[in-house]
Amino acid sequence: MGAAVIGISAQYRSEQAEFAAPEHIQFPLLSDSDLRLAQTLGLPTFEVDSMTLYKRLTLVAESGQIVKVYPVFPPDRNAAEG
């Protein structure tokens, strides 16, 4: 379908690398450890062990514009089901 998949996480790159390798993540992961997207777009976050992390979402963008946002819940649910 010509779509690109990118993961965005509040974790640092080193933490992402530790996760991505054993989980065989097949798409790039971008670090937003400063939570700039959360602040700019009002994305939902949660706190755990003194860390602020993103809630799992799917953002659909076309031509540089976000056209759809929906939660992925429960967290192991396939985004295609949204």
Coordinates of N, CA, C and O in Angstrom, one line a residue:
M1 N 0.8 -1.2 0.0 CA 0.0 0.0 0.0 C 0.9 1.3 0.0 O 0.3 2.4 0.0
G2 N 2.2 1.1 0.0 CA 3.0 2.3 0.0 C 3.2 3.0 1.3 O 3.7 4.1 1.3
A3 N 2.8 2.4 2.4 CA 2.9 3.0 3.7 C 4.3 2.8 4.3 O 4.9 1.8 4.1
A4 N 4.7 3.7 5.1 CA 6.0 3.6 5.9 C 5.6 3.5 7.3 O 4.7 4.2 7.8
V5 N 6.2 2.6 8.1 CA 6.0 2.5 9.5 C 7.2 3.0 10.3 O 8.4 2.6 9.9
I6 N 7.0 3.8 11.2 CA 8.1 4.3 12.1 C 7.6 4.3 13.5 O 6.4 4.7 13.8
G7 N 8.4 3.8 14.4 CA 8.1 3.7 15.8 C 8.6 5.0 16.5 O 9.8 5.3 16.2
I8 N 7.9 5.6 17.4 CA 8.3 6.8 18.1 C 8.2 6.4 19.6 O 7.2 6.0 20.1
S9 N 9.3 6.6 20.4 CA 9.3 6.3 21.8 C 9.9 7.4 22.6 O 10.7 8.2 22.1
A10 N 9.5 7.4 23.8 CA 10.1 8.4 24.8 C 11.4 7.9 25.4 O 12.1 8.6 26.1
Q11 N 11.8 6.7 25.0 CA 13.0 6.1 25.5 C 14.2 6.7 24.7 O 14.1 7.1 23.6
Y12 N 15.4 6.6 25.4 CA 16.6 7.0 24.7 C 17.0 6.0 23.7 O 16.6 4.8 23.8
R13 N 17.8 6.4 22.7 CA 18.2 5.5 21.6 C 18.8 4.2 22.1 O 18.6 3.1 21.6
S14 N 19.7 4.3 23.1 CA 20.3 3.1 23.7 C 19.3 2.1 24.2 O 19.4 0.9 24.0
E15 N 18.3 2.6 24.9 CA 17.2 1.7 25.4 C 16.4 1.1 24.3 O 16.0 0.0 24.3
Q16 N 16.2 1.9 23.2 CA 15.4 1.4 22.1 C 16.2 0.3 21.4 O 15.7 -0.8 21.0
A17 N 17.5 0.4 21.3 CA 18.4 -0.6 20.6 C 18.3 -1.9 21.4 O 18.3 -3.0 20.8
E18 N 18.4 -1.8 22.7 CA 18.3 -3.0 23.6 C 17.0 -3.7 23.4 O 16.9 -5.0 23.4
F19 N 15.9 -3.0 23.1 CA 14.6 -3.6 22.9 C 14.4 -4.1 21.5 O 14.0 -5.2 21.2
A20 N 14.9 -3.3 20.5 CA 14.6 -3.6 19.1 C 15.3 -4.9 18.6 O 14.7 -5.7 17.9
A21 N 16.5 -5.1 19.0 CA 17.3 -6.3 18.5 C 16.7 -7.6 18.9 O 16.3 -8.4 18.0
P22 N 16.4 -7.9 20.2 CA 15.9 -9.2 20.5 C 14.4 -9.3 20.1 O 13.9 -10.5 19.9
E23 N 13.7 -8.2 19.9 CA 12.3 -8.3 19.4 C 12.2 -8.3 17.9 O 11.0 -8.4 17.4
H24 N 13.3 -8.2 17.2 CA 13.3 -8.2 15.7 C 12.4 -7.2 15.1 O 11.6 -7.5 14.2
I25 N 12.5 -6.0 15.6 CA 11.7 -4.9 15.1 C 12.2 -4.6 13.7 O 13.3 -4.4 13.4
Q26 N 11.2 -4.6 12.8 CA 11.5 -4.4 11.4 C 11.3 -3.0 10.8 O 11.3 -2.8 9.6
F27 N 11.2 -2.0 11.7 CA 11.0 -0.6 11.2 C 11.9 0.3 12.1 O 12.2 -0.1 13.2
P28 N 12.2 1.4 11.6 CA 13.0 2.3 12.4 C 12.3 2.9 13.7 O 11.1 3.0 13.6
L29 N 13.1 3.0 14.7 CA 12.5 3.6 16.0 C 13.2 5.0 16.1 O 14.4 5.1 16.1
L30 N 12.4 6.0 16.4 CA 12.9 7.3 16.6 C 12.7 7.7 18.1 O 11.7 7.4 18.7
S31 N 13.7 8.3 18.7 CA 13.6 8.7 20.1 C 13.1 10.1 20.2 O 13.5 11.0 19.5
D32 N 12.1 10.2 21.1 CA 11.6 11.6 21.5 C 11.7 11.6 23.0 O 10.7 11.8 23.7
S33 N 12.9 11.5 23.5 CA 13.1 11.5 25.0 C 12.7 12.8 25.6 O 12.5 12.8 26.8
D34 N 12.6 13.9 24.9 CA 12.2 15.2 25.4 C 10.7 15.4 25.4 O 10.2 16.4 25.8
L35 N 10.0 14.4 24.8 CA 8.5 14.4 24.7 C 8.0 15.6 24.0 O 7.0 16.2 24.3
R36 N 8.7 16.0 22.9 CA 8.3 17.2 22.2 C 7.0 16.9 21.4 O 6.2 17.8 21.3
L37 N 6.8 15.7 20.9 CA 5.6 15.4 20.2 C 4.4 15.4 21.2 O 3.3 15.9 20.8
A38 N 4.6 14.9 22.4 CA 3.6 14.9 23.4 C 3.1 16.4 23.6 O 1.9 16.7 23.7
Q39 N 4.1 17.3 23.8 CA 3.8 18.7 24.1 C 3.1 19.4 22.9 O 2.2 20.1 23.0
T40 N 3.7 19.1 21.7 CA 3.2 19.8 20.5 C 1.8 19.3 20.1 O 0.9 20.1 19.7
L41 N 1.6 18.0 20.1 CA 0.4 17.4 19.6 C -0.6 17.0 20.7 O -1.7 16.5 20.4
G42 N -0.2 17.1 21.9 CA -1.1 16.7 23.0 C -1.3 15.2 23.1 O -2.4 14.8 23.4
L43 N -0.2 14.5 22.8 CA -0.3 13.0 22.8 C -0.4 12.5 24.3 O 0.3 13.1 25.1
P44 N -1.1 11.4 24.5 CA -1.3 10.9 25.9 C 0.0 10.2 26.3 O 0.6 9.5 25.5
T45 N 0.3 10.4 27.6 CA 1.5 9.7 28.2 C 1.0 9.0 29.5 O -0.1 9.2 30.0
F46 N 1.9 8.3 30.1 CA 1.7 7.7 31.4 C 3.0 7.6 32.2 O 4.1 7.7 31.5
E47 N 2.9 7.5 33.5 CA 4.1 7.4 34.3 C 4.3 6.0 34.8 O 3.3 5.3 35.3
V48 N 5.6 5.5 34.8 CA 5.9 4.2 35.4 C 7.4 4.3 35.8 O 8.2 4.8 35.0
D49 N 7.7 3.9 37.0 CA 9.1 3.9 37.5 C 9.8 5.2 37.3 O 10.9 5.2 36.7
S50 N 9.2 6.3 37.6 CA 9.7 7.6 37.4 C 10.0 8.0 36.0 O 10.9 8.9 35.7
M51 N 9.4 7.3 35.0 CA 9.6 7.6 33.6 C 8.2 8.0 33.0 O 7.2 7.5 33.4
T52 N 8.3 9.0 32.1 CA 7.1 9.3 31.3 C 7.2 8.7 30.0 O 8.2 8.9 29.3
L53 N 6.2 7.9 29.6 CA 6.2 7.2 28.4 C 4.9 7.5 27.6 O 3.9 7.9 28.1
Y54 N 5.0 7.2 26.3 CA 3.8 7.4 25.4 C 2.8 6.2 25.6 O 3.3 5.1 25.7
K55 N 1.6 6.5 25.6 CA 0.6 5.5 25.4 C 0.6 5.1 24.0 O 1.0 5.8 23.1
R56 N 0.3 3.8 23.7 CA 0.4 3.3 22.4 C -0.7 3.9 21.5 O -1.9 3.8 21.8
L57 N -0.3 4.5 20.4 CA -1.2 5.1 19.4 C -0.8 4.7 18.0 O 0.4 4.4 17.8
T58 N -1.7 4.9 17.1 CA -1.4 4.8 15.7 C -1.7 6.2 15.1 O -2.8 6.7 15.3
L59 N -0.8 6.8 14.5 CA -1.0 8.1 13.8 C -0.9 7.8 12.3 O 0.0 7.1 11.8
V60 N -1.9 8.2 11.5 CA -1.9 8.0 10.1 C -1.7 9.4 9.5 O -2.4 10.3 9.8
A61 N -0.6 9.5 8.6 CA -0.3 10.8 8.0 C -0.4 10.7 6.5 O 0.0 9.6 6.0
E62 N -0.8 11.7 5.9 CA -0.8 11.8 4.4 C -0.4 13.2 4.0 O -0.9 14.1 4.6
S63 N 0.5 13.2 3.1 CA 1.0 14.5 2.6 C 1.5 15.4 3.7 O 1.2 16.6 3.7
G64 N 2.1 14.9 4.7 CA 2.6 15.7 5.8 C 1.6 16.1 6.8 O 1.9 16.9 7.7
Q65 N 0.4 15.6 6.8 CA -0.7 16.0 7.7 C -1.1 14.7 8.5 O -1.4 13.7 7.8
I66 N -1.4 14.8 9.8 CA -2.0 13.7 10.5 C -3.4 13.7 10.2 O -4.1 14.7 10.4
V67 N -3.9 12.6 9.6 CA -5.3 12.5 9.2 C -6.2 11.6 10.1 O -7.4 11.7 10.1
K68 N -5.5 10.8 11.0 CA -6.2 9.9 11.9 C -5.3 9.6 13.1 O -4.1 9.3 12.9
V69 N -5.9 9.5 14.2 CA -5.2 9.1 15.4 C -6.1 8.2 16.2 O -7.3 8.5 16.4
Y70 N -5.6 7.0 16.5 CA -6.5 6.1 17.4 C -5.6 5.3 18.3 O -4.5 5.0 18.0
P71 N -6.1 5.0 19.5 CA -5.4 4.2 20.5 C -5.3 2.8 20.1 O -6.2 2.3 19.4
V72 N -4.2 2.1 20.5 CA -4.1 0.7 20.3 C -4.2 0.1 21.7 O -3.3 0.2 22.5
F73 N -5.4 -0.5 22.0 CA -5.7 -1.0 23.3 C -6.5 -2.3 23.1 O -7.5 -2.2 22.4
P74 N -6.2 -3.3 23.8 CA -5.0 -3.5 24.7 C -3.7 -3.4 23.9 O -3.8 -3.5 22.6
P75 N -2.6 -3.2 24.6 CA -1.3 -2.8 23.9 C -0.9 -3.8 22.9 O -0.2 -3.5 21.9
D76 N -1.3 -5.1 23.0 CA -0.8 -6.1 22.0 C -1.7 -6.2 20.8 O -1.6 -7.0 19.9
R77 N -2.8 -5.3 20.7 CA -3.7 -5.4 19.6 C -3.0 -4.9 18.3 O -2.3 -3.9 18.3
N78 N -3.4 -5.5 17.3 CA -2.8 -5.2 16.0 C -3.4 -3.8 15.5 O -4.6 -3.6 15.5
A79 N -2.6 -2.9 15.1 CA -3.1 -1.6 14.7 C -4.0 -1.6 13.5 O -4.9 -0.8 13.4
A80 N -3.9 -2.7 12.7 CA -4.8 -2.8 11.6 C -6.3 -3.0 12.0 O -7.2 -2.8 11.2
E81 N -6.5 -3.4 13.3 CA -7.8 -3.6 13.7 C -8.5 -2.3 14.1 O -9.7 -2.3 14.3
G82 N -7.8 -1.2 14.2 CA -8.4 0.1 14.6 C -9.2 0.6 13.6 O -10.0 1.3 13.2

